[in-house]
Structures are given as structure tokens and as C-alpha cells.
Coordinates of C-alpha atoms in Angstrom, one line a residue:
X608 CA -145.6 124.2 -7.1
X609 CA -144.1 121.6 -5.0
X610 CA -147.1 118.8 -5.8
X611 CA -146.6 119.6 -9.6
X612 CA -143.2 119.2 -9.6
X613 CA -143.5 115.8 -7.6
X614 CA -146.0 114.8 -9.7
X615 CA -144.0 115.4 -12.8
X616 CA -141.6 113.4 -11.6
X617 CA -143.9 110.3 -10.6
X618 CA -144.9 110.5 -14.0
X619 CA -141.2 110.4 -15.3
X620 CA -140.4 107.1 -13.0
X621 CA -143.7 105.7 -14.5
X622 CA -142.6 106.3 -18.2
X623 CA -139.0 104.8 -17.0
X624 CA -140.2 102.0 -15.5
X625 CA -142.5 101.4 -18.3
X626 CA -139.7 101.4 -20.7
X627 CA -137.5 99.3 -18.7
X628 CA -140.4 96.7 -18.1
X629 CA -140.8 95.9 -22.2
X630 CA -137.0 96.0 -23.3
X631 CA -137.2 94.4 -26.7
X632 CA -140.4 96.3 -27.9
X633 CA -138.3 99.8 -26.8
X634 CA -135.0 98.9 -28.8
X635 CA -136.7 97.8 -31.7
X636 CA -139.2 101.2 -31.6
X637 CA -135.9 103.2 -30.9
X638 CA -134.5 101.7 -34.3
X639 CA -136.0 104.0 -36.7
X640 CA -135.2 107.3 -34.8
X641 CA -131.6 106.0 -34.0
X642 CA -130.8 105.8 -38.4
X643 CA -132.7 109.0 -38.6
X644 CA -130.6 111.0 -36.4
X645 CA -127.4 109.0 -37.3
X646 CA -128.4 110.1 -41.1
X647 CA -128.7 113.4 -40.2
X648 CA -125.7 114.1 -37.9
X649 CA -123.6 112.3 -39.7
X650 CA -124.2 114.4 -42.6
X651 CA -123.6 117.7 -41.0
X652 CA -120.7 116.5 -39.6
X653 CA -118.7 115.3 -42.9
X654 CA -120.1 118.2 -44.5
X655 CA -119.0 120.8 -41.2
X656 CA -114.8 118.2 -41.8
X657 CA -114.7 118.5 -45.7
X658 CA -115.7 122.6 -44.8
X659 CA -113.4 123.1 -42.4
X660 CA -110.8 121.2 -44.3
X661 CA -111.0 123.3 -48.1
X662 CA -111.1 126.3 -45.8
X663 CA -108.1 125.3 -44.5
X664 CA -106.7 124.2 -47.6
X665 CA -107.7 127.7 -48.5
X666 CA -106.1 129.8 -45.5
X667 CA -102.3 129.9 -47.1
X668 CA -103.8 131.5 -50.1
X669 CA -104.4 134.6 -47.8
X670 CA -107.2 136.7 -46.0
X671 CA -108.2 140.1 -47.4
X672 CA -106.0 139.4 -50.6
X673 CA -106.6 140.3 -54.3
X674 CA -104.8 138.3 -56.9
X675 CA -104.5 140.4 -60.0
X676 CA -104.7 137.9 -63.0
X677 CA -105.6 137.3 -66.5
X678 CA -107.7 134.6 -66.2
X679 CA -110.9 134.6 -63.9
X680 CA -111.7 132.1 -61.3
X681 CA -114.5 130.5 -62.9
X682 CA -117.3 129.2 -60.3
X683 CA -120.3 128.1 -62.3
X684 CA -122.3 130.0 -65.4
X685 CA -120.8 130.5 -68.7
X686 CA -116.8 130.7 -68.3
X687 CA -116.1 132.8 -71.7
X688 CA -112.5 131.3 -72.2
X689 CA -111.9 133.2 -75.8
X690 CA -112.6 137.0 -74.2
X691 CA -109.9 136.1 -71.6
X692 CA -107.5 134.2 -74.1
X693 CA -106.6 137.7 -75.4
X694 CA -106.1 139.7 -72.6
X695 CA -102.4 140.1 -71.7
X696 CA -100.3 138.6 -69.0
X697 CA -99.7 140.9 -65.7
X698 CA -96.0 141.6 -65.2
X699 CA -93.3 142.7 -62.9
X700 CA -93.7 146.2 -64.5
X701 CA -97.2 146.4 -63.5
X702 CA -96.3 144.9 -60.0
X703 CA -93.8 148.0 -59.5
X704 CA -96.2 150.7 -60.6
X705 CA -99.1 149.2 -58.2
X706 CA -96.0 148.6 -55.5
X707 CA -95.3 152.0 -55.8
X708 CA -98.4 154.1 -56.1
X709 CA -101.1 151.9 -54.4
X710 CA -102.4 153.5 -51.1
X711 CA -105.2 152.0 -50.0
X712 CA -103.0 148.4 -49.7
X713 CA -101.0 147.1 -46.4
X714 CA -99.0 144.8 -48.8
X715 CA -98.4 144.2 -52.8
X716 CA -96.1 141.0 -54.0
X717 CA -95.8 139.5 -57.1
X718 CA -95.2 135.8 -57.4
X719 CA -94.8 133.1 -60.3
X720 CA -94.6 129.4 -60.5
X721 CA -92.9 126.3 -62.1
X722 CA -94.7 123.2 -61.4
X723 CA -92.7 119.4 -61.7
X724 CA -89.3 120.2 -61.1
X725 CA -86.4 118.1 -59.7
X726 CA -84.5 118.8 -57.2
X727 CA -81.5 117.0 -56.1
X728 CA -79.3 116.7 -53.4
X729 CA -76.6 113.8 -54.8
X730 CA -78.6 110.5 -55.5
X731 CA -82.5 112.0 -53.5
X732 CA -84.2 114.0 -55.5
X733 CA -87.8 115.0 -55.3
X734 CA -90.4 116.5 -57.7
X735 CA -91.9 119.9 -56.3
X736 CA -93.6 123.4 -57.4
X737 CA -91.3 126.4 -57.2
X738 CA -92.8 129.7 -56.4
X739 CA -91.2 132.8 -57.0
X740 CA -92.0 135.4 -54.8
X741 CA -91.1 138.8 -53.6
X742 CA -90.3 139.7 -50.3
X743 CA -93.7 141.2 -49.1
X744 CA -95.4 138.0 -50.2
X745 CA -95.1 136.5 -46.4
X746 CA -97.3 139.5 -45.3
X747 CA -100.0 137.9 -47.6
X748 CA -99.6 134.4 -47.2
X749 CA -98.9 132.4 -44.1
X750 CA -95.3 130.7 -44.3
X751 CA -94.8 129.5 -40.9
X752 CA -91.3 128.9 -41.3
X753 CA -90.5 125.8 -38.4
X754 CA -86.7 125.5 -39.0
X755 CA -84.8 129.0 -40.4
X756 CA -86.0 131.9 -41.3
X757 CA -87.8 133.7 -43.9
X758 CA -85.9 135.6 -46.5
X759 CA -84.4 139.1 -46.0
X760 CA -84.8 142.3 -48.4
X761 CA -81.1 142.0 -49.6
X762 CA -81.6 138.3 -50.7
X763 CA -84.7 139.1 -52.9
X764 CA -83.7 142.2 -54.6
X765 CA -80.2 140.5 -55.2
X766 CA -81.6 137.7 -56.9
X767 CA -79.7 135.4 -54.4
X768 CA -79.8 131.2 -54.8
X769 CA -81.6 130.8 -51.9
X770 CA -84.9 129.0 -50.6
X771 CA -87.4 127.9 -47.8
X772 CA -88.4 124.4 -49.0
X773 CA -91.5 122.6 -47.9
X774 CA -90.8 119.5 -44.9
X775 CA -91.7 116.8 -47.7
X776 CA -88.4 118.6 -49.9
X777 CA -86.4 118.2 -46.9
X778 CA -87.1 114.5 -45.9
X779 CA -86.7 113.5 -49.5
X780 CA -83.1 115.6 -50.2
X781 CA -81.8 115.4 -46.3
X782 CA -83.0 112.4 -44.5
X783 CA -82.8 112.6 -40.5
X784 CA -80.7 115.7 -41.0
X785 CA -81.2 119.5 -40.4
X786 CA -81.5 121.1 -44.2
X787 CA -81.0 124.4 -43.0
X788 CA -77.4 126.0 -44.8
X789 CA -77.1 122.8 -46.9
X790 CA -77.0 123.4 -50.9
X791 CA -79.3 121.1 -53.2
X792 CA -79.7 121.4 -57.1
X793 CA -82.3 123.3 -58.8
X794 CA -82.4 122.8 -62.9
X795 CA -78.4 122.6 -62.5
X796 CA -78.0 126.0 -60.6
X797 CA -76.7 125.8 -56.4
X798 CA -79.3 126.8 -53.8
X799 CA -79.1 126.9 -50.7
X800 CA -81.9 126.3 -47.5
X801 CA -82.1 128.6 -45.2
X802 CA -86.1 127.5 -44.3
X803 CA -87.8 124.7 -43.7
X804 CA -91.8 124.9 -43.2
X805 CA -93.7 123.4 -40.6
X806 CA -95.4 120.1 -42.1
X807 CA -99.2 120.8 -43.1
X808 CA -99.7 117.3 -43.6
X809 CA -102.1 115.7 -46.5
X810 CA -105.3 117.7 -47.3
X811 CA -108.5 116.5 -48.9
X812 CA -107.5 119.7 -51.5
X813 CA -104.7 121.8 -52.3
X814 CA -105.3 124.8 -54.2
X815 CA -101.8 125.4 -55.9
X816 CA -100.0 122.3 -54.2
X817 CA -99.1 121.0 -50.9
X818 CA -96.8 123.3 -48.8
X819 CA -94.9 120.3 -47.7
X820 CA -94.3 120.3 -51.5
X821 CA -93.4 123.7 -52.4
X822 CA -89.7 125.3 -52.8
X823 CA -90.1 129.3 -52.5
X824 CA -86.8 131.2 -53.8
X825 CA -86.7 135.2 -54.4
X826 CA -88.8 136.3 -57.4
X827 CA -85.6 137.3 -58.7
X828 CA -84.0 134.6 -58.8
X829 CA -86.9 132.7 -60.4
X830 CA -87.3 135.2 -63.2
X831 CA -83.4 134.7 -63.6
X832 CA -83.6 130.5 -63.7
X833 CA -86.7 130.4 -65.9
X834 CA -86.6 133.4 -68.1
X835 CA -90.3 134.2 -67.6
X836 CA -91.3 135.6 -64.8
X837 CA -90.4 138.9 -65.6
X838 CA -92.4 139.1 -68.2
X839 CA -95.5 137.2 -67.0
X840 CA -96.3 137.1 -63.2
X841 CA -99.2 137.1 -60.5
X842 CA -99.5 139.9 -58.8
X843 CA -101.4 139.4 -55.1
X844 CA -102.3 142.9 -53.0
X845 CA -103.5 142.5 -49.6
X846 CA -105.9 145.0 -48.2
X847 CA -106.3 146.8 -44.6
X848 CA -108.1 144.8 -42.3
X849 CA -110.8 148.2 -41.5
X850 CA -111.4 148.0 -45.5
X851 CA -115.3 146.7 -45.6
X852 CA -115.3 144.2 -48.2
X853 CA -112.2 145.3 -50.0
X854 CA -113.5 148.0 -52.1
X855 CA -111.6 150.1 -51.6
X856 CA -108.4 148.8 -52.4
X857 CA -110.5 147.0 -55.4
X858 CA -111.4 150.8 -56.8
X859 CA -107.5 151.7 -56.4
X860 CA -106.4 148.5 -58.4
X861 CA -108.9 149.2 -60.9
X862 CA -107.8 152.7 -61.8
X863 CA -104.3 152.1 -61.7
X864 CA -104.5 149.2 -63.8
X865 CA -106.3 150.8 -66.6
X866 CA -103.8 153.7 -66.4
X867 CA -100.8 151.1 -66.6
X868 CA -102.1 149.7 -69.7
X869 CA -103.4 152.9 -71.5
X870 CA -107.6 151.5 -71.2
X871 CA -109.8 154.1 -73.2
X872 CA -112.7 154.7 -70.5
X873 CA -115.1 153.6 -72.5
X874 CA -113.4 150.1 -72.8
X875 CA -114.1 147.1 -70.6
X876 CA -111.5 145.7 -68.3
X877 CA -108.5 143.2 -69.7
X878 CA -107.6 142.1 -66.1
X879 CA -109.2 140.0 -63.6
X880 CA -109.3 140.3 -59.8
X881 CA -109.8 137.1 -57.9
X882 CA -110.6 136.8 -54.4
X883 CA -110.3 133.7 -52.3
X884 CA -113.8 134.7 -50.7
X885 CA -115.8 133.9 -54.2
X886 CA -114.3 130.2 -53.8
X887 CA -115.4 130.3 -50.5
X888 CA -118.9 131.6 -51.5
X889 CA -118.9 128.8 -54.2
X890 CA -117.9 125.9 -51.5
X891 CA -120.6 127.1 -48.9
X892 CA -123.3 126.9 -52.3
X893 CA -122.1 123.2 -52.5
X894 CA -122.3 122.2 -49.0
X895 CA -125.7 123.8 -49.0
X896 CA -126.8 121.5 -51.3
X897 CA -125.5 118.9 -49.0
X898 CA -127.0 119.8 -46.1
X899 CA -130.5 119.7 -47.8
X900 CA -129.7 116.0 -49.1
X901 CA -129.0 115.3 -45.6
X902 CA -132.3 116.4 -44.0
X903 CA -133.9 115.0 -46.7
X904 CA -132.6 111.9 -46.6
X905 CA -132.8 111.6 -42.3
X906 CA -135.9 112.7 -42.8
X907 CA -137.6 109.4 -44.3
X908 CA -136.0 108.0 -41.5
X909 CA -137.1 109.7 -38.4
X910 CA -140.9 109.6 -39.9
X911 CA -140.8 106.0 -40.1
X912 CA -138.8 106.1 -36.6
X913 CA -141.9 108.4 -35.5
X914 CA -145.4 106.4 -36.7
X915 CA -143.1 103.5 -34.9
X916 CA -142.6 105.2 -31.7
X917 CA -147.0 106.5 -32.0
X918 CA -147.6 102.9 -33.0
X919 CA -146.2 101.9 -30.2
X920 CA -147.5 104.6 -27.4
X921 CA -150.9 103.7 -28.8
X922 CA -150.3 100.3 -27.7
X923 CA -149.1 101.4 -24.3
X924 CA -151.9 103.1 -23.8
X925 CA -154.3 100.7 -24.5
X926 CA -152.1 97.7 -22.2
X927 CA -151.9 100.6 -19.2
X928 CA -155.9 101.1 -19.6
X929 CA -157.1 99.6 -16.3
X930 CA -153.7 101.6 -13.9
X931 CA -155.0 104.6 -16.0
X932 CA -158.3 104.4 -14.4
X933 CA -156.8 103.4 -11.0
X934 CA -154.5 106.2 -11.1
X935 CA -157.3 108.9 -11.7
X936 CA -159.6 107.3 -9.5
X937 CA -157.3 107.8 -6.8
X938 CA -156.7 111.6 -7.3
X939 CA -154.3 111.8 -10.4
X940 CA -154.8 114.8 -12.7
X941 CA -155.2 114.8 -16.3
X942 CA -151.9 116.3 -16.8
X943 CA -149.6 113.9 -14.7
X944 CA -151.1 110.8 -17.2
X945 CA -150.5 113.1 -20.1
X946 CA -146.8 113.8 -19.0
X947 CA -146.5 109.8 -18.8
X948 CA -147.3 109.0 -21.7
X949 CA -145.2 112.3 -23.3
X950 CA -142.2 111.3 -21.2
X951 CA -142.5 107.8 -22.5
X952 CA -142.2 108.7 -25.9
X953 CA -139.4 111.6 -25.4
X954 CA -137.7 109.8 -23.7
X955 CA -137.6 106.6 -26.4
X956 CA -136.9 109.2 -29.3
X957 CA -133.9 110.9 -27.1
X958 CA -132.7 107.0 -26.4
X959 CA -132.7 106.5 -30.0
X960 CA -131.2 109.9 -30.8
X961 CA -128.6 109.4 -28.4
X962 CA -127.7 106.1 -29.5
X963 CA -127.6 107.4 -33.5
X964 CA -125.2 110.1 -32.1
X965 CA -122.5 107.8 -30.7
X966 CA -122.8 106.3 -33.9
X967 CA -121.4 109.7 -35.0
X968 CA -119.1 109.6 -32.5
X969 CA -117.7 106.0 -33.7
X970 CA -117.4 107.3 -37.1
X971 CA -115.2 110.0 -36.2
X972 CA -111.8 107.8 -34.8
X973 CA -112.6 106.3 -38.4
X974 CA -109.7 107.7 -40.9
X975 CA -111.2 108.7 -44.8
X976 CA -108.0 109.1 -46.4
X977 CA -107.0 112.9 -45.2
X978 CA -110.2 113.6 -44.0
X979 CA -110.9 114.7 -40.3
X980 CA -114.1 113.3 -38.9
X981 CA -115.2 116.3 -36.3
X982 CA -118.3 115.7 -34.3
X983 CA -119.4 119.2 -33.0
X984 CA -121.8 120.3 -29.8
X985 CA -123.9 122.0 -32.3
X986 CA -124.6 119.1 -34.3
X987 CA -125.3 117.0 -31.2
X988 CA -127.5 119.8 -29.8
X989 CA -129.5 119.4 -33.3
X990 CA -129.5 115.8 -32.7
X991 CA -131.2 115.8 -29.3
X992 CA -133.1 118.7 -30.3
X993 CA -134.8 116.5 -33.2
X994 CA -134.7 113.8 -31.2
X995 CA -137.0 115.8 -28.7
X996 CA -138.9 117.2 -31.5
X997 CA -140.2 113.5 -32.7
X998 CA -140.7 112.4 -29.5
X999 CA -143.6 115.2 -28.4
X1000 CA -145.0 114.8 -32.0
X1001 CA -145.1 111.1 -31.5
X1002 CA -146.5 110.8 -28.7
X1003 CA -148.7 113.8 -28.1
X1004 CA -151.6 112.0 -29.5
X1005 CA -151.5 108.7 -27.7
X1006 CA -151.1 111.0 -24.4
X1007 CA -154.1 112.6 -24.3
X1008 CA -155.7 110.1 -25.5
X1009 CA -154.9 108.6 -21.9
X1010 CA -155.1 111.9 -20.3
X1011 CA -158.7 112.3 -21.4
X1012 CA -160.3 108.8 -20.2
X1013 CA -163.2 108.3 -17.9
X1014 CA -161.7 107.0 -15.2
X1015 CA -164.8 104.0 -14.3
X1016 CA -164.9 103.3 -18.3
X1017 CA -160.9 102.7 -17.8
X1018 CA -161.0 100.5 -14.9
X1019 CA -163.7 98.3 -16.4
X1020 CA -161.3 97.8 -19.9
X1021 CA -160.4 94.2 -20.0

């Protein structure tokens, strides 16, 4: 086991040394490999960042949650707008009755929004979304609330003028001071801040507008200022985390909702219920598509990358002809030439994988606009692992060529 191993590793200084001795034919063989592998890790990593962004982009809408709504989230086939143009609006009514007989649901909030209105503080003012919401709503969403506090039961039901404003809203009306207690204008009425949100920062999306954009005041006190959210409003239910793909919760919302509104049971539903995990589903189709056109793409690449690295083991093995023959004349087996050769060409592929991979790594302290450029160990495992991959196809060939030659015919090649 020893002598293998020793002679394994004879055979890896030989394929070094080799590789060392013809420096501009190894760079330029390396080439093709090096844009293959770039091509294809650099597409699953800006495909893994623009994932990981949207789904974080995604994570304030909620996990486990069901937004009861009239229109359906439309993600692809035929989106049949004038069906859903006559269903009715969900209201606050319906929010109480599935508030107060829903069983199967840890949490149920209604919430409504205005989007593009001023606020003011004397001569700042700032353009934001306000979002009504009830008190349970921070059960469903994630407000992580940096400066204050989140609002209390006797503020919501008391339709009080108070509101957690995102950190944008409170740069814009209080710059370099703390917001929190300080009263700003909202469509002419007094409100007060009693909660400032930590600052998200830009995103490549925002479903529903940035956080650090967005003024939340009590669902009463929206319905109040905008005479409308009493009468049309979301309403989001949140399910128990041991409830297997939310159907039970689904079922519950189903009946009740038909029962609210009188459905006949032979009648079709006039409600929608949306789930944050069909966006999800829909995103993941896209970047699937992306991943292909990735491979796809790398993959012209690294073949070129590999008849360049055969091409050029072929001609190794024809320059190394005569210390082939002296080398098996003198007692080496056919497997420690083989593993030359083979070594020579891994290790040229793995050089240029390597190489394509700090690439990456380059293009990852680059800034695209909000964009985070992460470089993860799987996708440089999948690099190297390629990289490999090519290597034993590309020189496979070329090594037992070599591994098979008579060792007199071999030292008599001119």
C-alpha cells in the first residue's frame, strides 16, 4: 500500500513539474475551463443573491399566513380579471366574525392601506404608504420596532392618533433627532410616534413598499382618517406552526366565509385566499429557468475549455514519449504513467476552475444597485467538482494512451 501511495505521488510531482516546465501553453489551455466555470458559478450565485433577496423582500409579509382577499395573486395562465371584478370587497365585519369564531388560527388581523401620502412635520415632509392595522397584525408580520414600542390594545380599539413610522419617515420629518413622542401631520390630523423601525435598507423588490417607508397607525384610526377601511379591508389569518400545509386553517376560512356571506353550496367561491408560498413557488419556477441558461451557457464553455485541455495532453504525451519508455523500462507500472498524465490534466482543469472561481469572488465586493453578491461553499464545491469532472474526461484518453505503450517502441520515438 505504501509503494502505491509513493508512487501516486511521484506521479503527482511529475504532472506538477510538467506543468510548471511549459507555463504559457498551461495558462492559455486553462483559459477555456476558467470562463466555463466563471459562467457557471457566477450564474448560481446571482441567481442564489436575487433568491435570497425577493425572499427576503418577502419575509415581512409573514410565514404560515393567509390573506383573505378579492382579488387573486395571479402567477402565470389565464388571470380572469372580469369573474373577480364582481366579487365583493372583505370587510371589518367579516374580519370580527372570523376573529371571533376561527379555531384552527394562532392569529387574525385586518389591515388596509393608503399609498402617496404626505406627511409633515413643519417645513420636512415625506411621501409614504400608511397601513392600517389591528393589533394582532404584529403576530403575523415581523415589525421589529428599533426605537419605541409597538402599539397596545387600548390604542387600537380607541382609534388613538398614534404610529410606528418607518426609519426613512423619521430621517425625513426629524433629522438627527429621536422621533419617538414627537407629533407630525397626517392629511391635517395630529399623530404622534411612539415607534420607529429598524432600517431594512433598499431591496431589489418590495412587495407592498419599503418598511423604511411605511407609517402603521391603528386600523381604527385609519378607517376614521380615510372613511374606507371599514367598509373594505384585508383581512390576513396566521396558522399554527403543527398545521401541515395550512389546510386546516384554509378549510375553517373557507366555511366561515361562505356562511358570512350567505354562499348557496352549490355556488363557487367569491373570495380569494393568497399565500405568500405560491409567490415563492412562482420565483423558484423563474430561477429554474435561470439556472438551466446558466449550465447551458457554461457549458459551451467548459467543452471548448475541455478538447483544449485533451488537445493539449495529446501533445504531452507525444513530447514525453522517450521518459515514458524510460520510466517503464525501469520498473514503472501502467497505472503510475496513467495517473501522470490524469493528474496533469486535473490538476490544469482545477487551476482553471479555481481561477474562474475568484473571478466570482471579485464579482461579489462589486455593488449592483441593492443587490448582494453572495458567493456560497456549495457553489464553489460545484465549481471544483466540474472542474474535476473535465479534467478526468479530458484527459483520460491521452493517459492511457501513455499508460499502454511498449516501453522499447517508446524509447526509440524521436
Amino acid at each position: 500500500m505504501m509503494k502505491f501511495l509513493r508512487q501516486v505521488w511521484e506521479s503527482f510531482r511529475f504532472a506538477w513539474g510538467a506543468l510548471k516546465t511549459n507555463v504559457t501553453r498551461t495558462i492559455l489551455s486553462l483559459l477555456g475551463v476558467t470562463v466555463g466555470i466563471f459562467a457557471i458559478v457566477a450564474v448560481f450565485t446571482i441567481v442564489d443573491s436575487l433568491e435570497k433577496s425577493i425572499r427576503d423582500s418577502l419575509s415581512f409579509i409573514g410565514d404560515k399566513v393567509i390573506y383573505v382577499q378579492k382579488w387573486p395573486w395571479g402567477f402565470g395562465g389565464e388571470y380572469q380579471w372580469w369573474k373577480y371584478f364582481q366579487w365583493p370587497e372583505p370587510n371589518y365585519s367579516e374580519y370580527k366574525y372570523l376573529y371571533d369564531n376561527l379555531e384552527s388560527a394562532s392569529a387574525v388581523a385586518v389591515m388596509d392601506f393608503r399609498g402617496n401620502t404626505m406627511l409633515k412635520n413643519g417645513s420636512n415632509s415625506i411621501n409614504a404608504l400608511i397601513q392600517g392595522v389591528s393589533f394582532e397584525y404584529n403576530l403575523i408580520s415581523d415589525i421589529p420596532v428599533q426605537n419605541g414600542r409597538y402599539f397596545i390594545p387600548l390604542e387600537t380599539n380607541n382609534a388613538r392618533n398614534v404610529a410606528i413610522v418607518g426609519a426613512d419617515i423619521a430621517e425625513s420629518l426629524f433629522p438627527g433627532q429621536d422621533p419617538v413622542g414627537k407629533p407630525f401631520k397626517l392629511s391635517g390630523h395630529k399623530f404622534t410616534i411612539i415607534g420607529v423601525r429598524e432600517k431594512k435598507g433598499e431591496s431589489l423588490v418590495d412587495f407592498g413598499g419599503s418598511p423604511d417607508k411605511i407609517c402603521l397607525i391603528p386600523f381604527a384610526s385609519f378607517s376614521k382618517l380615510f372613511q374606507s377601511g371599514r367598509r373594505n379591508a384585508d383581512i390576513v389569518v396566521k396558522g399554527f406552526p403543527d398545521d401541515v400545509g395550512m389546510k386546516e386553517v384554509e378549510a375553517e376560512i373557507v366555511g366561515l366565509m361562505r356562511t358570512k356571506r350567505g354562499i348557496k353550496p352549490r355556488d363557487g367561491n367569491n373570495f380569494s385566499l393568497n399565500r405568500p408560498e405560491a409567490a415563492a413557488v412562482a420565483i423558484s419556477g423563474l430561477f429554474a429557468v435561470l439556472t438551466v441558461a446558466g449550465w447551458v451557457i457554461g457549458s459551451f464553455s467548459i467543452l471548448v475549455g475541455g478538447f483544449g485541455i485533451a488537445n493539449i495532453m495529446f501533445v504531452s504525451v507525444k513530447e514525453r514519449t522517450n521518459l515514458i519508455g524510460i520510466q517503464k523500462s525501469l520498473g514503472a507500472k501502467n497505472y503510475s504513467i496513467l495517473f501522470q498524465f490524469l493528474f496533469e490534466a486535473v490538476m490544469l482543469s482545477l487551476v482553471g476552475g479555481l481561477v474562474g472561481i475568484f473571478l466570482v469572488y471579485l464579482l461579489s465586493f462589486l455593488k449592483l444597485g441593492s443587490l448582494e453578491i453572495l458567493l456560497l461553499p456549495r457553489n464553489v464545491l460545484l465549481g471544483l467538482g466540474v472542474s474535476s469532472i473535465i479534467g478526468v474526461l479530458s484527459g483520460i484518453v491521452p493517459a492511457m494512451l501513455a499508460a499502454r505503450m511498449d516501453p522499447v517502441i517508446a524509447i526509440r520515438a524521436k
